[in-house]
mmCIF file of C-alpha atoms and ligand atoms in Angstrom:
data_model
loop_
_atom_site.group_PDB
_atom_site.id
_atom_site.type_symbol
_atom_site.label_atom_id
_atom_site.label_comp_id
_atom_site.label_asym_id
_atom_site.label_seq_id
_atom_site.Cartn_x
_atom_site.Cartn_y
_atom_site.Cartn_z
ATOM 1 C CA MET A 75 23.703 -5.495 -20.502
ATOM 2 C CA GLU A 76 26.903 -7.452 -19.736
ATOM 3 C CA ASN A 77 27.747 -5.033 -16.949
ATOM 4 C CA LEU A 78 24.229 -5.194 -15.492
ATOM 5 C CA ASN A 79 24.347 -8.990 -15.486
ATOM 6 C CA GLN A 80 27.630 -8.862 -13.566
ATOM 7 C CA ILE A 81 26.003 -6.623 -11.001
ATOM 8 C CA ILE A 82 22.941 -8.850 -10.649
ATOM 9 C CA LYS A 83 25.269 -11.777 -9.930
ATOM 10 C CA GLN A 84 26.322 -10.022 -6.726
ATOM 11 C CA PHE A 85 22.832 -10.756 -5.370
ATOM 12 C CA PRO A 86 22.897 -14.560 -5.059
ATOM 13 C CA GLU A 87 19.160 -14.982 -4.525
ATOM 14 C CA VAL A 88 18.452 -13.962 -8.123
ATOM 15 C CA GLY A 89 18.174 -16.967 -10.441
ATOM 16 C CA GLU A 90 18.840 -17.131 -14.173
ATOM 17 C CA VAL A 91 18.022 -13.833 -15.866
ATOM 18 C CA LYS A 92 15.881 -13.705 -19.002
ATOM 19 C CA GLU A 93 15.791 -9.996 -19.675
ATOM 20 C CA VAL A 94 16.767 -6.625 -18.166
ATOM 21 C CA LYS A 95 14.622 -3.661 -19.155
ATOM 22 C CA ALA A 96 15.102 0.004 -18.266
ATOM 23 C CA LEU A 97 12.182 1.668 -16.486
ATOM 24 C CA THR A 98 12.160 5.360 -17.170
ATOM 25 C CA SER A 99 9.808 7.173 -14.812
ATOM 26 C CA GLY A 100 12.124 8.209 -11.917
ATOM 27 C CA LEU A 101 13.821 11.595 -11.846
ATOM 28 C CA ILE A 102 16.713 10.581 -9.592
ATOM 29 C CA ASN A 103 17.767 6.916 -9.656
ATOM 30 C CA GLN A 104 18.203 4.620 -12.666
ATOM 31 C CA THR A 105 15.809 1.700 -12.501
ATOM 32 C CA TYR A 106 15.609 -1.635 -14.346
ATOM 33 C CA LEU A 107 13.175 -4.518 -14.325
ATOM 34 C CA VAL A 108 14.979 -7.860 -14.130
ATOM 35 C CA LYS A 109 12.922 -10.744 -15.493
ATOM 36 C CA THR A 110 13.949 -14.240 -14.489
ATOM 37 C CA VAL A 111 13.686 -17.438 -16.563
ATOM 38 C CA ASP A 112 11.942 -19.602 -13.971
ATOM 39 C CA PRO A 113 8.231 -18.734 -13.965
ATOM 40 C CA GLN A 114 8.047 -19.779 -10.309
ATOM 41 C CA GLU A 115 10.665 -17.242 -9.343
ATOM 42 C CA ALA A 116 9.961 -13.592 -8.637
ATOM 43 C CA ASP A 117 11.168 -10.851 -10.955
ATOM 44 C CA TYR A 118 13.255 -8.056 -9.480
ATOM 45 C CA VAL A 119 13.863 -4.334 -9.591
ATOM 46 C CA LEU A 120 17.485 -3.292 -9.973
ATOM 47 C CA GLN A 121 18.411 0.292 -9.151
ATOM 48 C CA ARG A 122 21.517 2.339 -9.434
ATOM 49 C CA ILE A 123 21.232 4.751 -6.529
ATOM 50 C CA ASN A 124 22.103 8.346 -7.326
ATOM 51 C CA HIS A 125 24.841 8.901 -4.792
ATOM 52 C CA GLN A 126 25.369 12.534 -5.747
ATOM 53 C CA ILE A 127 21.985 13.035 -4.082
ATOM 54 C CA PHE A 128 21.978 10.200 -1.551
ATOM 55 C CA THR A 129 25.494 10.661 -0.259
ATOM 56 C CA ASP A 130 25.269 8.289 2.701
ATOM 57 C CA ILE A 131 24.224 4.953 1.190
ATOM 58 C CA ASP A 132 24.768 3.066 4.445
ATOM 59 C CA MET A 133 22.321 5.358 6.209
ATOM 60 C CA LEU A 134 19.896 5.261 3.285
ATOM 61 C CA GLN A 135 19.702 1.484 3.176
ATOM 62 C CA HIS A 136 19.708 1.224 6.963
ATOM 63 C CA ASN A 137 16.632 3.493 7.191
ATOM 64 C CA ILE A 138 14.898 1.387 4.563
ATOM 65 C CA GLU A 139 15.741 -1.863 6.353
ATOM 66 C CA VAL A 140 14.429 -0.504 9.660
ATOM 67 C CA VAL A 141 11.187 0.701 8.095
ATOM 68 C CA THR A 142 10.457 -2.336 5.929
ATOM 69 C CA GLY A 143 11.373 -4.678 8.808
ATOM 70 C CA HIS A 144 9.072 -2.808 11.172
ATOM 71 C CA ILE A 145 6.149 -2.807 8.742
ATOM 72 C CA ARG A 146 6.697 -6.491 7.933
ATOM 73 C CA LYS A 147 6.540 -7.402 11.634
ATOM 74 C CA LYS A 148 3.321 -5.456 12.091
ATOM 75 C CA LEU A 149 1.715 -7.098 9.064
ATOM 76 C CA GLU A 150 2.719 -10.502 10.406
ATOM 77 C CA ALA A 151 1.282 -9.690 13.829
ATOM 78 C CA GLN A 152 -1.982 -8.702 12.122
ATOM 79 C CA ASN A 153 -1.982 -12.077 10.325
ATOM 80 C CA GLU A 154 -1.974 -10.349 6.962
ATOM 81 C CA THR A 155 -1.681 -12.552 3.891
ATOM 82 C CA ASP A 156 0.446 -11.894 0.812
ATOM 83 C CA ILE A 157 2.966 -9.865 2.833
ATOM 84 C CA ASP A 158 5.564 -9.859 0.049
ATOM 85 C CA ARG A 159 3.182 -7.724 -1.967
ATOM 86 C CA LYS A 160 2.566 -5.291 0.885
ATOM 87 C CA VAL A 161 6.064 -4.339 1.894
ATOM 88 C CA LEU A 162 9.246 -4.187 -0.157
ATOM 89 C CA ARG A 163 12.057 -6.661 0.372
ATOM 90 C CA PHE A 164 15.641 -5.778 -0.565
ATOM 91 C CA LEU A 165 18.021 -8.673 -1.280
ATOM 92 C CA PRO A 166 21.354 -9.044 0.476
ATOM 93 C CA ALA A 167 24.448 -8.934 -1.721
ATOM 94 C CA THR A 168 27.267 -11.430 -1.201
ATOM 95 C CA ASP A 169 28.634 -9.431 1.740
ATOM 96 C CA GLY A 170 25.232 -9.347 3.465
ATOM 97 C CA LYS A 171 24.566 -5.666 2.803
ATOM 98 C CA THR A 172 21.458 -4.648 0.879
ATOM 99 C CA PHE A 173 23.542 -2.840 -1.719
ATOM 100 C CA TYR A 174 26.603 -3.453 -3.845
ATOM 101 C CA TYR A 175 29.323 -0.971 -4.793
ATOM 102 C CA ASP A 176 31.005 -1.762 -8.117
ATOM 103 C CA GLY A 177 33.755 0.824 -7.753
ATOM 104 C CA GLU A 178 31.698 3.504 -9.491
ATOM 105 C CA GLY A 179 28.086 3.193 -8.476
ATOM 106 C CA TYR A 180 25.824 1.788 -5.785
ATOM 107 C CA TRP A 181 23.262 -0.847 -6.745
ATOM 108 C CA ARG A 182 20.369 -2.508 -4.953
ATOM 109 C CA VAL A 183 17.809 -5.164 -5.834
ATOM 110 C CA SER A 184 14.267 -5.574 -4.509
ATOM 111 C CA VAL A 185 11.570 -8.111 -5.254
ATOM 112 C CA PHE A 186 9.224 -6.925 -7.996
ATOM 113 C CA ILE A 187 5.638 -6.962 -6.796
ATOM 114 C CA PRO A 188 3.545 -8.933 -9.288
ATOM 115 C CA ARG A 189 0.101 -7.891 -10.495
ATOM 116 C CA SER A 190 0.580 -4.326 -9.399
ATOM 117 C CA GLN A 191 0.379 -0.958 -11.053
ATOM 118 C CA THR A 192 1.167 2.646 -10.334
ATOM 119 C CA LEU A 193 -1.859 4.762 -11.086
ATOM 120 C CA GLU A 194 -1.308 7.497 -13.616
ATOM 121 C CA ALA A 195 -4.705 9.010 -13.028
ATOM 122 C CA VAL A 196 -6.234 8.502 -9.604
ATOM 123 C CA THR A 197 -9.991 8.460 -9.142
ATOM 124 C CA PRO A 198 -11.801 9.737 -6.032
ATOM 125 C CA ASP A 199 -12.245 6.087 -4.982
ATOM 126 C CA SER A 200 -8.559 5.260 -5.172
ATOM 127 C CA SER A 201 -7.690 8.579 -3.528
ATOM 128 C CA TYR A 202 -9.905 7.766 -0.586
ATOM 129 C CA LEU A 203 -8.184 4.387 -0.200
ATOM 130 C CA ALA A 204 -4.791 6.034 -0.561
ATOM 131 C CA GLY A 205 -5.681 8.537 2.163
ATOM 132 C CA LEU A 206 -6.773 5.749 4.508
ATOM 133 C CA LYS A 207 -3.637 3.750 3.836
ATOM 134 C CA PHE A 208 -1.437 6.748 4.216
ATOM 135 C CA GLY A 209 -2.771 7.431 7.737
ATOM 136 C CA GLU A 210 -2.274 3.742 8.566
ATOM 137 C CA PHE A 211 1.356 3.879 7.424
ATOM 138 C CA GLN A 212 2.049 6.920 9.543
ATOM 139 C CA ALA A 213 0.432 5.192 12.531
ATOM 140 C CA MET A 214 2.530 2.039 11.915
ATOM 141 C CA LEU A 215 5.696 4.090 11.860
ATOM 142 C CA ALA A 216 4.875 5.970 15.054
ATOM 143 C CA ASP A 217 6.772 3.359 17.068
ATOM 144 C CA VAL A 218 9.581 2.568 14.659
ATOM 145 C CA PRO A 219 12.278 1.051 16.938
ATOM 146 C CA GLU A 220 15.034 3.573 16.297
ATOM 147 C CA GLN A 221 15.433 7.164 15.250
ATOM 148 C CA LEU A 222 15.921 7.252 11.483
ATOM 149 C CA GLY A 223 18.785 9.185 9.953
ATOM 150 C CA GLU A 224 17.982 12.436 8.161
ATOM 151 C CA ILE A 225 18.959 11.208 4.755
ATOM 152 C CA ILE A 226 18.764 14.529 2.943
ATOM 153 C CA PRO A 227 19.007 17.213 5.616
ATOM 154 C CA ASP A 228 16.307 19.894 5.280
ATOM 155 C CA PHE A 229 14.653 17.960 2.459
ATOM 156 C CA HIS A 230 11.200 19.534 2.903
ATOM 157 C CA ASN A 231 12.376 22.619 4.788
ATOM 158 C CA MET A 232 10.852 25.525 2.885
ATOM 159 C CA GLU A 233 13.243 28.085 4.389
ATOM 160 C CA PHE A 234 16.168 25.996 3.168
ATOM 161 C CA ARG A 235 14.644 25.619 -0.311
ATOM 162 C CA MET A 236 14.232 29.413 -0.496
ATOM 163 C CA LYS A 237 17.858 29.819 0.550
ATOM 164 C CA GLN A 238 18.891 27.510 -2.302
ATOM 165 C CA LEU A 239 16.821 29.503 -4.762
ATOM 166 C CA ARG A 240 18.321 32.782 -3.517
ATOM 167 C CA GLU A 241 21.812 31.365 -3.882
ATOM 168 C CA ALA A 242 21.011 30.213 -7.403
ATOM 169 C CA VAL A 243 19.719 33.706 -8.211
ATOM 170 C CA ALA A 244 22.805 35.385 -6.717
ATOM 171 C CA THR A 245 25.187 33.134 -8.654
ATOM 172 C CA ASN A 246 23.202 32.996 -11.899
ATOM 173 C CA ALA A 247 25.518 30.187 -13.011
ATOM 174 C CA ALA A 248 23.840 29.442 -16.330
ATOM 175 C CA GLY A 249 23.005 33.062 -17.192
ATOM 176 C CA ARG A 250 19.281 32.286 -17.209
ATOM 177 C CA LEU A 251 18.140 34.722 -14.525
ATOM 178 C CA SER A 252 16.777 37.539 -16.680
ATOM 179 C CA GLU A 253 14.471 35.091 -18.420
ATOM 180 C CA VAL A 254 12.888 33.975 -15.133
ATOM 181 C CA GLN A 255 12.982 37.165 -13.052
ATOM 182 C CA ASP A 256 9.155 37.477 -13.112
ATOM 183 C CA ILE A 257 8.574 34.095 -11.634
ATOM 184 C CA VAL A 258 11.340 34.597 -9.041
ATOM 185 C CA ASP A 259 9.574 37.805 -7.958
ATOM 186 C CA ALA A 260 6.185 36.091 -7.797
ATOM 187 C CA ILE A 261 7.634 33.303 -5.664
ATOM 188 C CA GLU A 262 9.390 35.760 -3.340
ATOM 189 C CA LYS A 263 6.078 37.513 -2.615
ATOM 190 C CA ASP A 264 4.670 34.408 -0.906
ATOM 191 C CA ALA A 265 7.882 33.112 0.643
ATOM 192 C CA ASP A 266 7.171 34.290 4.195
ATOM 193 C CA GLU A 267 3.724 32.801 4.285
ATOM 194 C CA MET A 268 4.922 29.492 2.853
ATOM 195 C CA CYS A 269 7.674 29.181 5.470
ATOM 196 C CA SER A 270 5.143 29.149 8.325
ATOM 197 C CA ALA A 271 5.465 25.424 9.090
ATOM 198 C CA GLU A 272 9.179 25.810 9.769
ATOM 199 C CA ARG A 273 8.522 28.723 12.098
ATOM 200 C CA LEU A 274 5.839 26.822 14.007
ATOM 201 C CA PHE A 275 8.200 23.886 14.345
ATOM 202 C CA ARG A 276 10.897 26.098 15.856
ATOM 203 C CA GLU A 277 8.338 27.518 18.280
ATOM 204 C CA GLY A 278 7.425 23.986 19.346
ATOM 205 C CA LYS A 279 3.911 24.217 17.895
ATOM 206 C CA LEU A 280 4.340 21.544 15.241
ATOM 207 C CA PRO A 281 5.872 18.089 15.746
ATOM 208 C CA LYS A 282 7.915 16.047 13.301
ATOM 209 C CA HIS A 283 7.057 12.416 12.640
ATOM 210 C CA CYS A 284 8.797 9.685 10.790
ATOM 211 C CA ASP A 285 7.483 10.047 7.306
ATOM 212 C CA THR A 286 7.347 7.867 4.241
ATOM 213 C CA LYS A 287 6.840 9.198 0.781
ATOM 214 C CA VAL A 288 3.499 7.573 0.105
ATOM 215 C CA SER A 289 3.033 9.434 -3.127
ATOM 216 C CA ASN A 290 4.864 6.530 -4.730
ATOM 217 C CA MET A 291 2.413 3.753 -4.085
ATOM 218 C CA LEU A 292 1.555 0.517 -5.824
ATOM 219 C CA PHE A 293 -2.051 -0.470 -6.319
ATOM 220 C CA ASP A 294 -3.472 -3.927 -7.083
ATOM 221 C CA GLU A 295 -5.799 -4.792 -9.977
ATOM 222 C CA ASP A 296 -8.810 -3.567 -7.982
ATOM 223 C CA GLY A 297 -7.300 -0.195 -7.202
ATOM 224 C CA LYS A 298 -6.479 -1.081 -3.578
ATOM 225 C CA VAL A 299 -3.198 0.180 -2.176
ATOM 226 C CA LEU A 300 -0.608 -2.573 -1.853
ATOM 227 C CA CYS A 301 2.614 -0.990 -0.876
ATOM 228 C CA VAL A 302 4.885 2.039 -0.683
ATOM 229 C CA ILE A 303 7.659 1.751 -3.239
ATOM 230 C CA ASP A 304 9.746 4.838 -2.728
ATOM 231 C CA LEU A 305 11.351 4.682 0.682
ATOM 232 C CA ASP A 306 14.459 6.704 -0.093
ATOM 233 C CA THR A 307 13.233 9.731 1.717
ATOM 234 C CA VAL A 308 11.800 8.143 4.869
ATOM 235 C CA MET A 309 13.061 10.380 7.618
ATOM 236 C CA PRO A 310 11.754 12.621 10.354
ATOM 237 C CA SER A 311 9.537 15.332 8.877
ATOM 238 C CA PHE A 312 6.120 16.982 9.064
ATOM 239 C CA ILE A 313 3.063 14.858 8.318
ATOM 240 C CA PHE A 314 2.418 17.423 5.594
ATOM 241 C CA SER A 315 5.075 15.926 3.383
ATOM 242 C CA ASP A 316 3.145 12.906 2.231
ATOM 243 C CA PHE A 317 -0.213 14.593 2.382
ATOM 244 C CA GLY A 318 0.936 17.502 0.258
ATOM 245 C CA ASP A 319 3.138 15.551 -2.091
ATOM 246 C CA PHE A 320 0.423 13.017 -2.857
ATOM 247 C CA LEU A 321 -2.004 15.776 -3.785
ATOM 248 C CA ARG A 322 0.662 17.577 -5.787
ATOM 249 C CA SER A 323 0.543 14.753 -8.265
ATOM 250 C CA ALA A 324 -2.896 13.189 -7.705
ATOM 251 C CA ALA A 325 -4.977 16.386 -7.634
ATOM 252 C CA ASN A 326 -3.198 17.953 -10.598
ATOM 253 C CA THR A 327 -5.437 17.623 -13.664
ATOM 254 C CA GLY A 328 -2.356 18.042 -15.866
ATOM 255 C CA LYS A 329 1.118 16.570 -15.917
ATOM 256 C CA GLU A 330 3.958 17.601 -13.609
ATOM 257 C CA ASP A 331 5.638 19.085 -16.677
ATOM 258 C CA GLU A 332 2.488 20.214 -18.471
ATOM 259 C CA LYS A 333 3.139 22.784 -21.177
ATOM 260 C CA ASP A 334 -0.461 23.907 -21.593
ATOM 261 C CA LEU A 335 -1.148 25.619 -18.275
ATOM 262 C CA ASN A 336 -4.895 25.571 -18.955
ATOM 263 C CA ASN A 337 -4.724 21.865 -18.218
ATOM 264 C CA VAL A 338 -3.291 22.427 -14.744
ATOM 265 C CA ARG A 339 -6.078 22.703 -12.207
ATOM 266 C CA PHE A 340 -6.546 21.510 -8.632
ATOM 267 C CA ASN A 341 -9.051 18.678 -8.551
ATOM 268 C CA MET A 342 -11.252 19.224 -5.468
ATOM 269 C CA GLU A 343 -12.927 15.820 -5.758
ATOM 270 C CA ILE A 344 -9.551 14.127 -5.403
ATOM 271 C CA PHE A 345 -8.662 16.387 -2.492
ATOM 272 C CA LYS A 346 -11.931 15.626 -0.703
ATOM 273 C CA ALA A 347 -11.690 11.872 -1.117
ATOM 274 C CA PHE A 348 -8.054 11.799 -0.029
ATOM 275 C CA ALA A 349 -8.573 14.105 2.962
ATOM 276 C CA LYS A 350 -11.582 12.057 4.080
ATOM 277 C CA GLY A 351 -9.642 8.788 4.013
ATOM 278 C CA TYR A 352 -6.610 10.334 5.632
ATOM 279 C CA ILE A 353 -8.481 12.029 8.456
ATOM 280 C CA GLU A 354 -10.441 8.827 9.139
ATOM 281 C CA SER A 355 -7.304 6.825 9.808
ATOM 282 C CA ALA A 356 -5.015 9.546 11.151
ATOM 283 C CA ARG A 357 -7.346 11.536 13.359
ATOM 284 C CA SER A 358 -6.273 9.757 16.508
ATOM 285 C CA PHE A 359 -2.713 11.035 16.300
ATOM 286 C CA LEU A 360 -3.037 14.357 14.483
ATOM 287 C CA THR A 361 -2.846 17.535 16.553
ATOM 288 C CA PRO A 362 -5.421 20.315 15.979
ATOM 289 C CA VAL A 363 -2.744 22.503 14.376
ATOM 290 C CA GLU A 364 -1.824 19.716 11.974
ATOM 291 C CA ILE A 365 -5.435 19.235 10.932
ATOM 292 C CA GLU A 366 -5.936 22.963 10.504
ATOM 293 C CA MET A 367 -2.860 23.169 8.306
ATOM 294 C CA LEU A 368 -3.743 20.375 5.854
ATOM 295 C CA PRO A 369 -4.968 22.857 3.207
ATOM 296 C CA TYR A 370 -1.697 24.759 3.638
ATOM 297 C CA ALA A 371 0.136 21.469 2.996
ATOM 298 C CA ALA A 372 -1.768 21.091 -0.276
ATOM 299 C CA THR A 373 -0.404 24.477 -1.372
ATOM 300 C CA LEU A 374 3.090 24.041 0.084
ATOM 301 C CA PHE A 375 4.191 21.143 -2.087
ATOM 302 C CA PRO A 376 3.511 22.574 -5.530
ATOM 303 C CA TYR A 377 5.089 25.802 -4.267
ATOM 304 C CA MET A 378 8.186 24.029 -2.942
ATOM 305 C CA GLN A 379 8.476 21.977 -6.106
ATOM 306 C CA ALA A 380 8.294 25.129 -8.218
ATOM 307 C CA VAL A 381 11.083 26.619 -6.104
ATOM 308 C CA ARG A 382 13.220 23.489 -6.499
ATOM 309 C CA PHE A 383 12.698 23.184 -10.263
ATOM 310 C CA LEU A 384 13.352 26.902 -10.704
ATOM 311 C CA ALA A 385 16.574 26.823 -8.669
ATOM 312 C CA ASP A 386 17.735 23.878 -10.759
ATOM 313 C CA TYR A 387 16.875 25.672 -13.983
ATOM 314 C CA ILE A 388 18.830 28.755 -12.898
ATOM 315 C CA ASN A 389 21.756 26.540 -11.863
ATOM 316 C CA GLY A 390 21.861 24.990 -15.340
ATOM 317 C CA ASP A 391 20.002 21.697 -14.646
ATOM 318 C CA THR A 392 22.393 20.025 -12.250
ATOM 319 C CA TYR A 393 19.923 18.091 -10.050
ATOM 320 C CA TYR A 394 16.905 16.755 -11.935
ATOM 321 C CA GLN A 395 17.207 14.656 -15.044
ATOM 322 C CA THR A 396 15.784 16.642 -17.944
ATOM 323 C CA LYS A 397 14.511 15.474 -21.325
ATOM 324 C CA TYR A 398 14.927 18.716 -23.282
ATOM 325 C CA GLU A 399 16.341 22.235 -22.987
ATOM 326 C CA GLY A 400 14.050 24.273 -20.773
ATOM 327 C CA HIS A 401 12.380 21.224 -19.187
ATOM 328 C CA ASN A 402 12.939 22.494 -15.646
ATOM 329 C CA LEU A 403 11.379 25.838 -16.541
ATOM 330 C CA VAL A 404 8.312 24.116 -17.993
ATOM 331 C CA ARG A 405 8.074 22.094 -14.765
ATOM 332 C CA THR A 406 8.441 25.261 -12.690
ATOM 333 C CA LYS A 407 5.599 27.024 -14.470
ATOM 334 C CA ALA A 408 3.313 24.007 -14.222
ATOM 335 C CA GLN A 409 3.971 23.613 -10.491
ATOM 336 C CA TYR A 410 3.551 27.322 -9.854
ATOM 337 C CA LYS A 411 0.218 27.288 -11.681
ATOM 338 C CA LEU A 412 -0.881 24.332 -9.562
ATOM 339 C CA TYR A 413 0.141 26.261 -6.454
ATOM 340 C CA LEU A 414 -2.058 29.219 -7.474
ATOM 341 C CA GLU A 415 -4.977 26.904 -8.154
ATOM 342 C CA ALA A 416 -4.566 25.138 -4.813
ATOM 343 C CA LYS A 417 -4.279 28.454 -3.015
ATOM 344 C CA ALA A 418 -7.544 29.643 -4.528
ATOM 345 C CA ALA A 419 -9.174 26.451 -3.270
ATOM 346 C CA VAL A 420 -8.029 26.850 0.366
ATOM 347 C CA PRO A 421 -11.342 28.235 1.701
ATOM 348 C CA GLU A 422 -13.230 25.332 0.139
ATOM 349 C CA MET A 423 -10.693 22.853 1.522
ATOM 350 C CA LYS A 424 -11.086 24.342 4.998
ATOM 351 C CA ASP A 425 -14.876 24.135 4.862
ATOM 352 C CA TYR A 426 -14.731 20.560 3.739
ATOM 353 C CA ILE A 427 -12.354 19.509 6.521
ATOM 354 C CA ALA A 428 -14.419 21.358 9.120
ATOM 355 C CA GLY A 429 -17.394 19.317 7.955
ATOM 356 C CA LEU A 430 -15.527 16.072 8.565
ATOM 357 C CA LEU A 431 -14.699 16.788 12.195
HETATM 358 C C1 GN1 B 984 12.219 13.415 -7.106
HETATM 359 O O1 GN1 B 984 12.480 10.855 -8.624
HETATM 360 P P1 GN1 B 984 11.348 10.950 -7.690
HETATM 361 O O2 GN1 B 984 10.030 11.196 -8.349
HETATM 362 O O3 GN1 B 984 11.274 9.810 -6.704
HETATM 363 C C2 GN1 B 984 12.590 14.175 -5.838
HETATM 364 C C3 GN1 B 984 11.325 14.592 -5.125
HETATM 365 C C4 GN1 B 984 10.516 15.459 -6.053
HETATM 366 C C5 GN1 B 984 10.211 14.687 -7.339
HETATM 367 C C6 GN1 B 984 9.524 15.564 -8.346
HETATM 368 C C7 GN1 B 984 15.363 12.818 -3.687
HETATM 369 O O4 GN1 B 984 11.584 12.237 -6.740
HETATM 370 O O5 GN1 B 984 11.622 15.298 -3.955
HETATM 371 O O6 GN1 B 984 9.332 15.826 -5.422
HETATM 372 O O7 GN1 B 984 11.420 14.196 -7.940
HETATM 373 N N1 GN1 B 984 13.410 13.344 -4.977
HETATM 374 C C8 GN1 B 984 14.572 13.788 -4.486
HETATM 375 O O8 GN1 B 984 8.899 14.766 -9.295
HETATM 376 O O9 GN1 B 984 14.976 14.929 -4.672
HETATM 377 MG MG1 MG B 985 10.115 8.305 -6.428
#
């Protein structure tokens, strides 16, 4: 803890610290809750940013400052109350930057949002509200004052993710290929179809927007959406990213790393509620092709996640933090099962969306 306390001291706004607790849910960054002594003072979230993955920390934090500043201004213009609970605020370190480099790692501190929760299991009601909010966020970001940097190039580019998988297969670094050949073959069968968004983009038929990752949202005690808490991957991308990635977790009846595949099903009620809310608030700016492809987006993200987990497994677990041997393979199978379930539900998704228009 001594080291962490030294780091916290680099952010002068933080008062006397009572306790620092590790929070364990993220797969990429290390996160701590910093509780302060003074009950009047906010608590904080301290993060060590994974700079193997986020290699350009200046760009990363700059994107986040642009986006949070823009949202804050809009909320103020709308005379919103309680703004500190609705948009994140990152503290300046002694040199004025919103991060601190200790010679080894990069650290940042944001204000902890009180009386908030992340929802483990979303209900149709909270999904509907999330969908509404998600469209609102995209609309708010439509006129973000500057072009954001592409923080992880090709992050949600399916062609690129397939290329990574194929490289992993060709190299077979950890000698695990023979064990997973079946699932590699199954994934390859659908690769062309799943790369369609990238092709349409190249042909000028699909636009890219500035996208947040709304799948990491905070809700208040009543289940209303407060705020987006994972802004690391805000960058130009398809609107499908948030739509698909939200459903990848929310509409999965099992866990992301579920071992019992019978538990992994695609929850249509969650899909319907989310799509209804989203289309209500986003309809004004969505193109017909985007609307038509929303069911595809619901299949793309479990598919892409399966590809990413599988590539990492074949590479010997170099990207995602794992809790046990074989964890990435368990994740792969669970995501692939979810993909199959979502794919089977596409006709029903299409009918439902047609009925909303
Ligand atoms: C990573 O750690 P988390 O949940 O914010 C990953 C996402 C994956 C997700 C899978 C930068 O995000 O793309 O969808 O794990 N983030 C990065 O749970 O790779
Ligand atoms: Mg996250």
